[in-house]
């Protein structure tokens, strides 16, 4: 169990080590190509030290890595600028966002698939502005209104991953309590239910409801997110949110346990169509 930056460093280092091996280079030869000492390459590959995006680009050139998607992912893991030297959009909010949240956004922006169980609130990728505003005010009581609005803009900007080409594939299991909790009041909830119905019609979104009638289930342990990435299956991580930070589970046995749990919950949940009908019924009564 690790925090985001440590996970990013270790995963990035392991992938760079694999790419060096594919290029047929020793760590000393790789260091000589980019003008470094061999110990710097070793520290990067073992995750003992951070690495700048510019340094990642140097190594990718030395290893003759051409795949643009892979290059973009690895540069993003280093943080800072994108493959073209531009700051990522969340850089503008660096003074407002905690490092753990920035790390999560950077990983989410590069993921190809997200699976999430939500037991308390609608996931951020599907929230309306009004719902996001109410959640932010409740979670961060006393925050100045301009900061609340900035955080809402961040949450809405995150939703662009659903409109990328290709879009993020999102699978969501919502506990029935999420759909009944009047976050922001009846009108805000009604608008959020309509938004869920619209999102559920997108081909890249799979939305299921876990009804109270399902009884006890493994999801009672609480919400979690599984992030999966293109080209690097070993990068997949489980994210658990806490009040002041996020924790990342990356061991294969942890990933298997949470993947099995998610698959089990999908079997207990209503079908996609029945879930849409369930949400629509709640909306009619809202």
PDB file of C-alpha atoms in Angstrom:
ATOM      1  CA  UNK A   1       0.000   0.000   0.000  1.00  0.00           C
ATOM      2  CA  UNK A   2       1.651   3.229  -1.152  1.00  0.00           C
ATOM      3  CA  UNK A   3       0.900   6.862  -1.872  1.00  0.00           C
ATOM      4  CA  UNK A   4       0.556   8.078  -5.460  1.00  0.00           C
ATOM      5  CA  UNK A   5       4.024   9.580  -6.055  1.00  0.00           C
ATOM      6  CA  UNK A   6       5.801   6.415  -4.872  1.00  0.00           C
ATOM      7  CA  UNK A   7       3.623   4.273  -7.121  1.00  0.00           C
ATOM      8  CA  UNK A   8       4.285   6.512 -10.109  1.00  0.00           C
ATOM      9  CA  UNK A   9       8.060   6.479  -9.554  1.00  0.00           C
ATOM     10  CA  UNK A  10       8.234   2.719  -9.167  1.00  0.00           C
ATOM     11  CA  UNK A  11       5.982   1.951 -12.124  1.00  0.00           C
ATOM     12  CA  UNK A  12       7.752   4.447 -14.356  1.00  0.00           C
ATOM     13  CA  UNK A  13      11.155   3.125 -13.356  1.00  0.00           C
ATOM     14  CA  UNK A  14      10.160  -0.478 -14.029  1.00  0.00           C
ATOM     15  CA  UNK A  15       8.854   0.383 -17.488  1.00  0.00           C
ATOM     16  CA  UNK A  16      11.964   2.397 -18.369  1.00  0.00           C
ATOM     17  CA  UNK A  17      14.115  -0.537 -17.250  1.00  0.00           C
ATOM     18  CA  UNK A  18      12.112  -2.884 -19.491  1.00  0.00           C
ATOM     19  CA  UNK A  19      12.456  -0.513 -22.447  1.00  0.00           C
ATOM     20  CA  UNK A  20      16.201  -0.273 -21.891  1.00  0.00           C
ATOM     21  CA  UNK A  21      16.373  -4.065 -21.965  1.00  0.00           C
ATOM     22  CA  UNK A  22      14.380  -4.164 -25.193  1.00  0.00           C
ATOM     23  CA  UNK A  23      16.859  -1.700 -26.682  1.00  0.00           C
ATOM     24  CA  UNK A  24      19.710  -4.061 -25.755  1.00  0.00           C
ATOM     25  CA  UNK A  25      21.478  -1.537 -23.538  1.00  0.00           C
ATOM     26  CA  UNK A  26      23.116  -1.853 -20.144  1.00  0.00           C
ATOM     27  CA  UNK A  27      22.414   0.894 -17.610  1.00  0.00           C
ATOM     28  CA  UNK A  28      25.924   2.218 -18.195  1.00  0.00           C
ATOM     29  CA  UNK A  29      25.408   2.333 -21.970  1.00  0.00           C
ATOM     30  CA  UNK A  30      22.070   4.099 -21.526  1.00  0.00           C
ATOM     31  CA  UNK A  31      23.672   6.655 -19.214  1.00  0.00           C
ATOM     32  CA  UNK A  32      26.446   7.304 -21.715  1.00  0.00           C
ATOM     33  CA  UNK A  33      23.905   7.946 -24.485  1.00  0.00           C
ATOM     34  CA  UNK A  34      22.209  10.720 -22.523  1.00  0.00           C
ATOM     35  CA  UNK A  35      25.306  12.065 -20.778  1.00  0.00           C
ATOM     36  CA  UNK A  36      24.503  10.916 -17.248  1.00  0.00           C
ATOM     37  CA  UNK A  37      26.246   8.885 -14.592  1.00  0.00           C
ATOM     38  CA  UNK A  38      25.158   5.252 -14.461  1.00  0.00           C
ATOM     39  CA  UNK A  39      23.903   5.683 -10.879  1.00  0.00           C
ATOM     40  CA  UNK A  40      21.237   8.167 -12.052  1.00  0.00           C
ATOM     41  CA  UNK A  41      19.753   5.600 -14.422  1.00  0.00           C
ATOM     42  CA  UNK A  42      19.761   3.014 -11.629  1.00  0.00           C
ATOM     43  CA  UNK A  43      18.038   5.359  -9.163  1.00  0.00           C
ATOM     44  CA  UNK A  44      15.327   6.158 -11.729  1.00  0.00           C
ATOM     45  CA  UNK A  45      14.755   2.513 -12.611  1.00  0.00           C
ATOM     46  CA  UNK A  46      14.407   1.442  -8.988  1.00  0.00           C
ATOM     47  CA  UNK A  47      12.117   4.355  -8.138  1.00  0.00           C
ATOM     48  CA  UNK A  48      14.526   5.671  -5.503  1.00  0.00           C
ATOM     49  CA  UNK A  49      14.478   9.147  -7.038  1.00  0.00           C
ATOM     50  CA  UNK A  50      12.022  11.191  -9.036  1.00  0.00           C
ATOM     51  CA  UNK A  51      12.571  11.975 -12.686  1.00  0.00           C
ATOM     52  CA  UNK A  52      11.678  15.026 -14.743  1.00  0.00           C
ATOM     53  CA  UNK A  53       9.525  14.741 -17.835  1.00  0.00           C
ATOM     54  CA  UNK A  54      12.454  16.077 -19.898  1.00  0.00           C
ATOM     55  CA  UNK A  55      14.664  13.245 -18.612  1.00  0.00           C
ATOM     56  CA  UNK A  56      12.039  10.668 -19.546  1.00  0.00           C
ATOM     57  CA  UNK A  57      11.950  12.078 -23.069  1.00  0.00           C
ATOM     58  CA  UNK A  58      15.752  11.781 -23.274  1.00  0.00           C
ATOM     59  CA  UNK A  59      15.628   8.123 -22.267  1.00  0.00           C
ATOM     60  CA  UNK A  60      12.790   7.368 -24.678  1.00  0.00           C
ATOM     61  CA  UNK A  61      14.846   8.868 -27.503  1.00  0.00           C
ATOM     62  CA  UNK A  62      17.874   6.825 -26.441  1.00  0.00           C
ATOM     63  CA  UNK A  63      15.761   3.666 -26.446  1.00  0.00           C
ATOM     64  CA  UNK A  64      14.164   4.625 -29.799  1.00  0.00           C
ATOM     65  CA  UNK A  65      10.627   4.359 -28.425  1.00  0.00           C
ATOM     66  CA  UNK A  66       8.272   5.615 -31.147  1.00  0.00           C
ATOM     67  CA  UNK A  67       4.795   4.628 -29.860  1.00  0.00           C
ATOM     68  CA  UNK A  68       3.148   8.045 -29.208  1.00  0.00           C
ATOM     69  CA  UNK A  69       0.615   6.672 -26.719  1.00  0.00           C
ATOM     70  CA  UNK A  70       3.303   4.954 -24.678  1.00  0.00           C
ATOM     71  CA  UNK A  71       5.519   8.031 -24.769  1.00  0.00           C
ATOM     72  CA  UNK A  72       2.662  10.254 -23.601  1.00  0.00           C
ATOM     73  CA  UNK A  73       1.801   7.906 -20.740  1.00  0.00           C
ATOM     74  CA  UNK A  74       5.374   7.675 -19.460  1.00  0.00           C
ATOM     75  CA  UNK A  75       5.930  11.423 -19.694  1.00  0.00           C
ATOM     76  CA  UNK A  76       2.652  11.977 -17.809  1.00  0.00           C
ATOM     77  CA  UNK A  77       3.816   9.616 -15.054  1.00  0.00           C
ATOM     78  CA  UNK A  78       6.841  11.857 -14.564  1.00  0.00           C
ATOM     79  CA  UNK A  79       4.525  14.823 -14.014  1.00  0.00           C
ATOM     80  CA  UNK A  80       5.155  18.332 -15.247  1.00  0.00           C
ATOM     81  CA  UNK A  81       4.743  18.876 -18.972  1.00  0.00           C
ATOM     82  CA  UNK A  82       3.205  16.711 -21.661  1.00  0.00           C
ATOM     83  CA  UNK A  83       5.004  15.085 -24.598  1.00  0.00           C
ATOM     84  CA  UNK A  84       4.974  18.401 -26.490  1.00  0.00           C
ATOM     85  CA  UNK A  85       6.418  20.373 -23.587  1.00  0.00           C
ATOM     86  CA  UNK A  86       3.103  21.926 -22.566  1.00  0.00           C
ATOM     87  CA  UNK A  87       1.827  21.906 -19.004  1.00  0.00           C
ATOM     88  CA  UNK A  88      -1.159  19.662 -18.344  1.00  0.00           C
ATOM     89  CA  UNK A  89      -4.417  21.515 -17.740  1.00  0.00           C
ATOM     90  CA  UNK A  90      -4.382  20.831 -14.000  1.00  0.00           C
ATOM     91  CA  UNK A  91      -1.058  22.693 -13.679  1.00  0.00           C
ATOM     92  CA  UNK A  92      -3.099  25.908 -13.562  1.00  0.00           C
ATOM     93  CA  UNK A  93      -4.643  24.678 -10.289  1.00  0.00           C
ATOM     94  CA  UNK A  94      -1.386  23.477  -8.670  1.00  0.00           C
ATOM     95  CA  UNK A  95      -1.742  25.941  -5.792  1.00  0.00           C
ATOM     96  CA  UNK A  96      -5.227  24.675  -4.987  1.00  0.00           C
ATOM     97  CA  UNK A  97      -5.033  20.909  -5.520  1.00  0.00           C
ATOM     98  CA  UNK A  98      -3.301  18.674  -2.968  1.00  0.00           C
ATOM     99  CA  UNK A  99      -0.474  16.549  -4.458  1.00  0.00           C
ATOM    100  CA  UNK A 100      -2.496  13.348  -3.959  1.00  0.00           C
ATOM    101  CA  UNK A 101      -5.365  14.742  -6.054  1.00  0.00           C
ATOM    102  CA  UNK A 102      -2.974  15.931  -8.783  1.00  0.00           C
ATOM    103  CA  UNK A 103      -1.436  12.463  -8.894  1.00  0.00           C
ATOM    104  CA  UNK A 104      -4.844  10.860  -9.212  1.00  0.00           C
ATOM    105  CA  UNK A 105      -5.842  13.233 -12.036  1.00  0.00           C
ATOM    106  CA  UNK A 106      -2.613  12.542 -13.922  1.00  0.00           C
ATOM    107  CA  UNK A 107      -3.188   8.787 -13.710  1.00  0.00           C
ATOM    108  CA  UNK A 108      -6.882   9.074 -14.580  1.00  0.00           C
ATOM    109  CA  UNK A 109      -6.055  11.220 -17.618  1.00  0.00           C
ATOM    110  CA  UNK A 110      -3.877   8.446 -19.055  1.00  0.00           C
ATOM    111  CA  UNK A 111      -6.043   5.464 -18.109  1.00  0.00           C
ATOM    112  CA  UNK A 112      -7.903   3.543 -20.787  1.00  0.00           C
ATOM    113  CA  UNK A 113     -10.378   1.977 -18.369  1.00  0.00           C
ATOM    114  CA  UNK A 114     -11.800   2.836 -14.961  1.00  0.00           C
ATOM    115  CA  UNK A 115     -13.917   0.518 -12.830  1.00  0.00           C
ATOM    116  CA  UNK A 116     -15.423   1.981  -9.694  1.00  0.00           C
ATOM    117  CA  UNK A 117     -17.753   1.053  -6.875  1.00  0.00           C
ATOM    118  CA  UNK A 118     -19.432   4.078  -5.296  1.00  0.00           C
ATOM    119  CA  UNK A 119     -21.381   3.756  -2.067  1.00  0.00           C
ATOM    120  CA  UNK A 120     -21.825   7.387  -0.981  1.00  0.00           C
ATOM    121  CA  UNK A 121     -21.797   9.839  -3.903  1.00  0.00           C
ATOM    122  CA  UNK A 122     -21.916   9.838  -7.705  1.00  0.00           C
ATOM    123  CA  UNK A 123     -18.379   9.487  -9.119  1.00  0.00           C
ATOM    124  CA  UNK A 124     -16.756  12.748 -10.144  1.00  0.00           C
ATOM    125  CA  UNK A 125     -16.644  11.768 -13.811  1.00  0.00           C
ATOM    126  CA  UNK A 126     -20.457  11.775 -13.898  1.00  0.00           C
ATOM    127  CA  UNK A 127     -21.352  14.658 -11.577  1.00  0.00           C
ATOM    128  CA  UNK A 128     -23.314  17.724 -12.635  1.00  0.00           C
ATOM    129  CA  UNK A 129     -21.876  21.132 -11.673  1.00  0.00           C
ATOM    130  CA  UNK A 130     -24.574  21.618  -9.031  1.00  0.00           C
ATOM    131  CA  UNK A 131     -23.970  18.197  -7.496  1.00  0.00           C
ATOM    132  CA  UNK A 132     -20.199  18.694  -7.562  1.00  0.00           C
ATOM    133  CA  UNK A 133     -20.609  22.056  -5.865  1.00  0.00           C
ATOM    134  CA  UNK A 134     -22.710  20.546  -3.061  1.00  0.00           C
ATOM    135  CA  UNK A 135     -20.249  17.676  -2.533  1.00  0.00           C
ATOM    136  CA  UNK A 136     -17.289  20.050  -2.439  1.00  0.00           C
ATOM    137  CA  UNK A 137     -18.936  22.346   0.085  1.00  0.00           C
ATOM    138  CA  UNK A 138     -19.805  19.408   2.323  1.00  0.00           C
ATOM    139  CA  UNK A 139     -16.360  17.799   2.098  1.00  0.00           C
ATOM    140  CA  UNK A 140     -14.414  21.036   2.529  1.00  0.00           C
ATOM    141  CA  UNK A 141     -16.585  23.112   4.836  1.00  0.00           C
ATOM    142  CA  UNK A 142     -15.592  26.736   5.217  1.00  0.00           C
ATOM    143  CA  UNK A 143     -13.699  26.930   1.938  1.00  0.00           C
ATOM    144  CA  UNK A 144     -14.022  30.330   0.220  1.00  0.00           C
ATOM    145  CA  UNK A 145     -16.586  30.304  -2.566  1.00  0.00           C
ATOM    146  CA  UNK A 146     -14.023  31.120  -5.272  1.00  0.00           C
ATOM    147  CA  UNK A 147     -12.025  28.031  -4.296  1.00  0.00           C
ATOM    148  CA  UNK A 148     -15.169  25.917  -4.307  1.00  0.00           C
ATOM    149  CA  UNK A 149     -15.882  27.093  -7.855  1.00  0.00           C
ATOM    150  CA  UNK A 150     -12.299  26.356  -8.907  1.00  0.00           C
ATOM    151  CA  UNK A 151     -12.563  22.801  -7.581  1.00  0.00           C
ATOM    152  CA  UNK A 152     -15.863  22.345  -9.406  1.00  0.00           C
ATOM    153  CA  UNK A 153     -14.146  23.466 -12.638  1.00  0.00           C
ATOM    154  CA  UNK A 154     -11.434  20.880 -12.015  1.00  0.00           C
ATOM    155  CA  UNK A 155     -14.011  18.138 -11.555  1.00  0.00           C
ATOM    156  CA  UNK A 156     -15.799  19.096 -14.767  1.00  0.00           C
ATOM    157  CA  UNK A 157     -12.505  19.286 -16.665  1.00  0.00           C
ATOM    158  CA  UNK A 158     -11.715  15.733 -15.558  1.00  0.00           C
ATOM    159  CA  UNK A 159     -14.823  14.592 -17.428  1.00  0.00           C
ATOM    160  CA  UNK A 160     -13.125  15.353 -20.755  1.00  0.00           C
ATOM    161  CA  UNK A 161     -11.590  11.865 -20.608  1.00  0.00           C
ATOM    162  CA  UNK A 162     -15.028  10.537 -21.584  1.00  0.00           C
ATOM    163  CA  UNK A 163     -14.855  12.612 -24.782  1.00  0.00           C
ATOM    164  CA  UNK A 164     -11.280  11.776 -25.767  1.00  0.00           C
ATOM    165  CA  UNK A 165     -10.449   9.819 -28.892  1.00  0.00           C
ATOM    166  CA  UNK A 166     -10.486   7.044 -27.865  1.00  0.00           C
ATOM    167  CA  UNK A 167     -12.633   7.801 -24.815  1.00  0.00           C
ATOM    168  CA  UNK A 168     -12.060   6.361 -21.381  1.00  0.00           C
ATOM    169  CA  UNK A 169     -14.104   3.211 -20.796  1.00  0.00           C
ATOM    170  CA  UNK A 170     -15.983   3.678 -17.533  1.00  0.00           C
ATOM    171  CA  UNK A 171     -17.750   0.935 -15.573  1.00  0.00           C
ATOM    172  CA  UNK A 172     -19.655   2.146 -12.515  1.00  0.00           C
ATOM    173  CA  UNK A 173     -21.535   0.273  -9.817  1.00  0.00           C
ATOM    174  CA  UNK A 174     -23.690   2.603  -7.735  1.00  0.00           C
ATOM    175  CA  UNK A 175     -25.155   1.577  -4.414  1.00  0.00           C
ATOM    176  CA  UNK A 176     -28.830   2.491  -4.250  1.00  0.00           C
ATOM    177  CA  UNK A 177     -28.039   4.842  -1.354  1.00  0.00           C
ATOM    178  CA  UNK A 178     -26.121   7.072  -3.793  1.00  0.00           C
ATOM    179  CA  UNK A 179     -29.252   7.554  -5.860  1.00  0.00           C
ATOM    180  CA  UNK A 180     -31.463   8.363  -2.877  1.00  0.00           C
ATOM    181  CA  UNK A 181     -29.143  10.676  -0.947  1.00  0.00           C
ATOM    182  CA  UNK A 182     -30.401  14.208  -1.605  1.00  0.00           C
ATOM    183  CA  UNK A 183     -27.046  15.864  -2.139  1.00  0.00           C
ATOM    184  CA  UNK A 184     -27.801  19.543  -2.761  1.00  0.00           C
ATOM    185  CA  UNK A 185     -31.517  19.003  -2.296  1.00  0.00           C
ATOM    186  CA  UNK A 186     -34.296  17.450  -4.434  1.00  0.00           C
ATOM    187  CA  UNK A 187     -33.759  19.620  -7.527  1.00  0.00           C
ATOM    188  CA  UNK A 188     -30.014  18.990  -7.647  1.00  0.00           C
ATOM    189  CA  UNK A 189     -30.564  15.265  -7.194  1.00  0.00           C
ATOM    190  CA  UNK A 190     -33.186  15.217  -9.958  1.00  0.00           C
ATOM    191  CA  UNK A 191     -30.745  16.906 -12.318  1.00  0.00           C
ATOM    192  CA  UNK A 192     -28.035  14.437 -11.339  1.00  0.00           C
ATOM    193  CA  UNK A 193     -30.313  11.475 -12.040  1.00  0.00           C
ATOM    194  CA  UNK A 194     -31.021  12.888 -15.519  1.00  0.00           C
ATOM    195  CA  UNK A 195     -27.285  13.253 -16.052  1.00  0.00           C
ATOM    196  CA  UNK A 196     -26.742   9.611 -15.092  1.00  0.00           C
ATOM    197  CA  UNK A 197     -29.333   8.507 -17.636  1.00  0.00           C
ATOM    198  CA  UNK A 198     -27.596  10.535 -20.345  1.00  0.00           C
ATOM    199  CA  UNK A 199     -24.196   9.160 -19.398  1.00  0.00           C
ATOM    200  CA  UNK A 200     -25.538   5.615 -19.281  1.00  0.00           C
ATOM    201  CA  UNK A 201     -26.464   5.869 -22.964  1.00  0.00           C
ATOM    202  CA  UNK A 202     -22.855   6.515 -23.977  1.00  0.00           C
ATOM    203  CA  UNK A 203     -21.240   3.430 -25.517  1.00  0.00           C
ATOM    204  CA  UNK A 204     -18.119   3.817 -23.361  1.00  0.00           C
ATOM    205  CA  UNK A 205     -20.074   3.945 -20.086  1.00  0.00           C
ATOM    206  CA  UNK A 206     -21.498   0.914 -18.282  1.00  0.00           C
ATOM    207  CA  UNK A 207     -23.690   1.886 -15.360  1.00  0.00           C
ATOM    208  CA  UNK A 208     -25.236  -0.576 -12.907  1.00  0.00           C
ATOM    209  CA  UNK A 209     -27.218  -0.116  -9.701  1.00  0.00           C
ATOM    210  CA  UNK A 210     -26.677  -2.286  -6.651  1.00  0.00           C
ATOM    211  CA  UNK A 211     -30.127  -2.243  -4.989  1.00  0.00           C
ATOM    212  CA  UNK A 212     -30.810  -2.548  -1.294  1.00  0.00           C
ATOM    213  CA  UNK A 213     -32.557  -5.841  -2.127  1.00  0.00           C
ATOM    214  CA  UNK A 214     -29.164  -7.346  -2.980  1.00  0.00           C
ATOM    215  CA  UNK A 215     -28.545  -7.602   0.771  1.00  0.00           C
ATOM    216  CA  UNK A 216     -25.055  -8.015   2.161  1.00  0.00           C
ATOM    217  CA  UNK A 217     -22.188  -8.019  -0.327  1.00  0.00           C
ATOM    218  CA  UNK A 218     -18.435  -7.515  -0.549  1.00  0.00           C
ATOM    219  CA  UNK A 219     -18.972  -3.879  -1.513  1.00  0.00           C
ATOM    220  CA  UNK A 220     -19.766  -3.130   2.123  1.00  0.00           C
ATOM    221  CA  UNK A 221     -15.993  -2.693   2.549  1.00  0.00           C
ATOM    222  CA  UNK A 222     -16.422   0.696   0.890  1.00  0.00           C
ATOM    223  CA  UNK A 223     -15.795   2.433  -2.431  1.00  0.00           C
ATOM    224  CA  UNK A 224     -12.763   1.814  -4.621  1.00  0.00           C
ATOM    225  CA  UNK A 225     -11.427   2.622  -8.088  1.00  0.00           C
ATOM    226  CA  UNK A 226      -9.439   0.343 -10.409  1.00  0.00           C
ATOM    227  CA  UNK A 227      -7.360   2.208 -13.005  1.00  0.00           C
ATOM    228  CA  UNK A 228      -6.116   0.320 -16.069  1.00  0.00           C
ATOM    229  CA  UNK A 229      -3.701   1.608 -18.694  1.00  0.00           C
ATOM    230  CA  UNK A 230      -2.915   0.931 -22.362  1.00  0.00           C
ATOM    231  CA  UNK A 231       0.299  -0.903 -23.253  1.00  0.00           C
ATOM    232  CA  UNK A 232       1.331  -1.458 -19.615  1.00  0.00           C
ATOM    233  CA  UNK A 233      -0.945  -3.882 -17.795  1.00  0.00           C
ATOM    234  CA  UNK A 234       1.464  -3.987 -14.845  1.00  0.00           C
ATOM    235  CA  UNK A 235       0.677  -0.344 -14.146  1.00  0.00           C
ATOM    236  CA  UNK A 236      -2.911  -1.101 -13.051  1.00  0.00           C
ATOM    237  CA  UNK A 237      -3.678   0.148  -9.546  1.00  0.00           C
ATOM    238  CA  UNK A 238      -6.512   0.197  -7.022  1.00  0.00           C
ATOM    239  CA  UNK A 239      -7.201   3.572  -5.404  1.00  0.00           C
ATOM    240  CA  UNK A 240      -8.784   3.908  -1.973  1.00  0.00           C
ATOM    241  CA  UNK A 241      -9.821   7.404  -0.886  1.00  0.00           C
ATOM    242  CA  UNK A 242      -9.353   8.573   2.687  1.00  0.00           C
ATOM    243  CA  UNK A 243     -10.292  11.880   4.270  1.00  0.00           C
ATOM    244  CA  UNK A 244      -6.883  13.489   3.744  1.00  0.00           C
ATOM    245  CA  UNK A 245      -5.198  11.312   1.118  1.00  0.00           C
ATOM    246  CA  UNK A 246      -5.504   8.455  -1.347  1.00  0.00           C
ATOM    247  CA  UNK A 247      -3.810   5.084  -1.019  1.00  0.00           C
ATOM    248  CA  UNK A 248      -2.743   2.902  -3.925  1.00  0.00           C
ATOM    249  CA  UNK A 249      -2.712  -0.893  -3.958  1.00  0.00           C
ATOM    250  CA  UNK A 250      -0.524  -2.326  -6.694  1.00  0.00           C
ATOM    251  CA  UNK A 251       0.386  -5.881  -5.709  1.00  0.00           C
ATOM    252  CA  UNK A 252      -0.953  -8.513  -8.092  1.00  0.00           C
ATOM    253  CA  UNK A 253      -2.874 -10.204  -5.282  1.00  0.00           C
ATOM    254  CA  UNK A 254      -4.526  -6.894  -4.345  1.00  0.00           C
ATOM    255  CA  UNK A 255      -5.479  -6.185  -7.949  1.00  0.00           C
ATOM    256  CA  UNK A 256      -6.940  -9.676  -8.295  1.00  0.00           C
ATOM    257  CA  UNK A 257      -8.912  -9.362  -5.059  1.00  0.00           C
ATOM    258  CA  UNK A 258     -10.500  -6.051  -6.059  1.00  0.00           C
ATOM    259  CA  UNK A 259     -11.082  -7.159  -9.650  1.00  0.00           C
ATOM    260  CA  UNK A 260     -12.813 -10.306  -8.370  1.00  0.00           C
ATOM    261  CA  UNK A 261     -14.854  -8.159  -5.980  1.00  0.00           C
ATOM    262  CA  UNK A 262     -15.923  -5.835  -8.782  1.00  0.00           C
ATOM    263  CA  UNK A 263     -16.899  -8.768 -11.010  1.00  0.00           C
ATOM    264  CA  UNK A 264     -18.892 -10.279  -8.145  1.00  0.00           C
ATOM    265  CA  UNK A 265     -20.713  -6.993  -7.558  1.00  0.00           C
ATOM    266  CA  UNK A 266     -21.572  -6.724 -11.241  1.00  0.00           C
ATOM    267  CA  UNK A 267     -23.297 -10.094 -10.907  1.00  0.00           C
ATOM    268  CA  UNK A 268     -25.304  -8.908  -7.888  1.00  0.00           C
ATOM    269  CA  UNK A 269     -26.215  -5.554  -9.434  1.00  0.00           C
ATOM    270  CA  UNK A 270     -29.118  -4.923 -11.765  1.00  0.00           C
ATOM    271  CA  UNK A 271     -28.463  -5.314 -15.469  1.00  0.00           C
ATOM    272  CA  UNK A 272     -27.555  -2.172 -17.409  1.00  0.00           C
ATOM    273  CA  UNK A 273     -31.088  -1.798 -18.807  1.00  0.00           C
ATOM    274  CA  UNK A 274     -32.756  -2.547 -15.484  1.00  0.00           C
ATOM    275  CA  UNK A 275     -30.428  -0.034 -13.852  1.00  0.00           C
ATOM    276  CA  UNK A 276     -31.438   2.648 -16.341  1.00  0.00           C
ATOM    277  CA  UNK A 277     -35.095   1.873 -15.679  1.00  0.00           C
ATOM    278  CA  UNK A 278     -34.461   2.014 -11.927  1.00  0.00           C
ATOM    279  CA  UNK A 279     -32.794   5.442 -12.178  1.00  0.00           C
ATOM    280  CA  UNK A 280     -35.542   6.691 -14.461  1.00  0.00           C
ATOM    281  CA  UNK A 281     -38.147   5.565 -11.927  1.00  0.00           C
ATOM    282  CA  UNK A 282     -36.413   7.431  -9.145  1.00  0.00           C
ATOM    283  CA  UNK A 283     -36.199  10.488 -11.338  1.00  0.00           C
ATOM    284  CA  UNK A 284     -39.934  10.385 -12.005  1.00  0.00           C
ATOM    285  CA  UNK A 285     -40.546  10.473  -8.284  1.00  0.00           C
ATOM    286  CA  UNK A 286     -37.956  13.145  -7.535  1.00  0.00           C
TER     287      UNK A 286
END
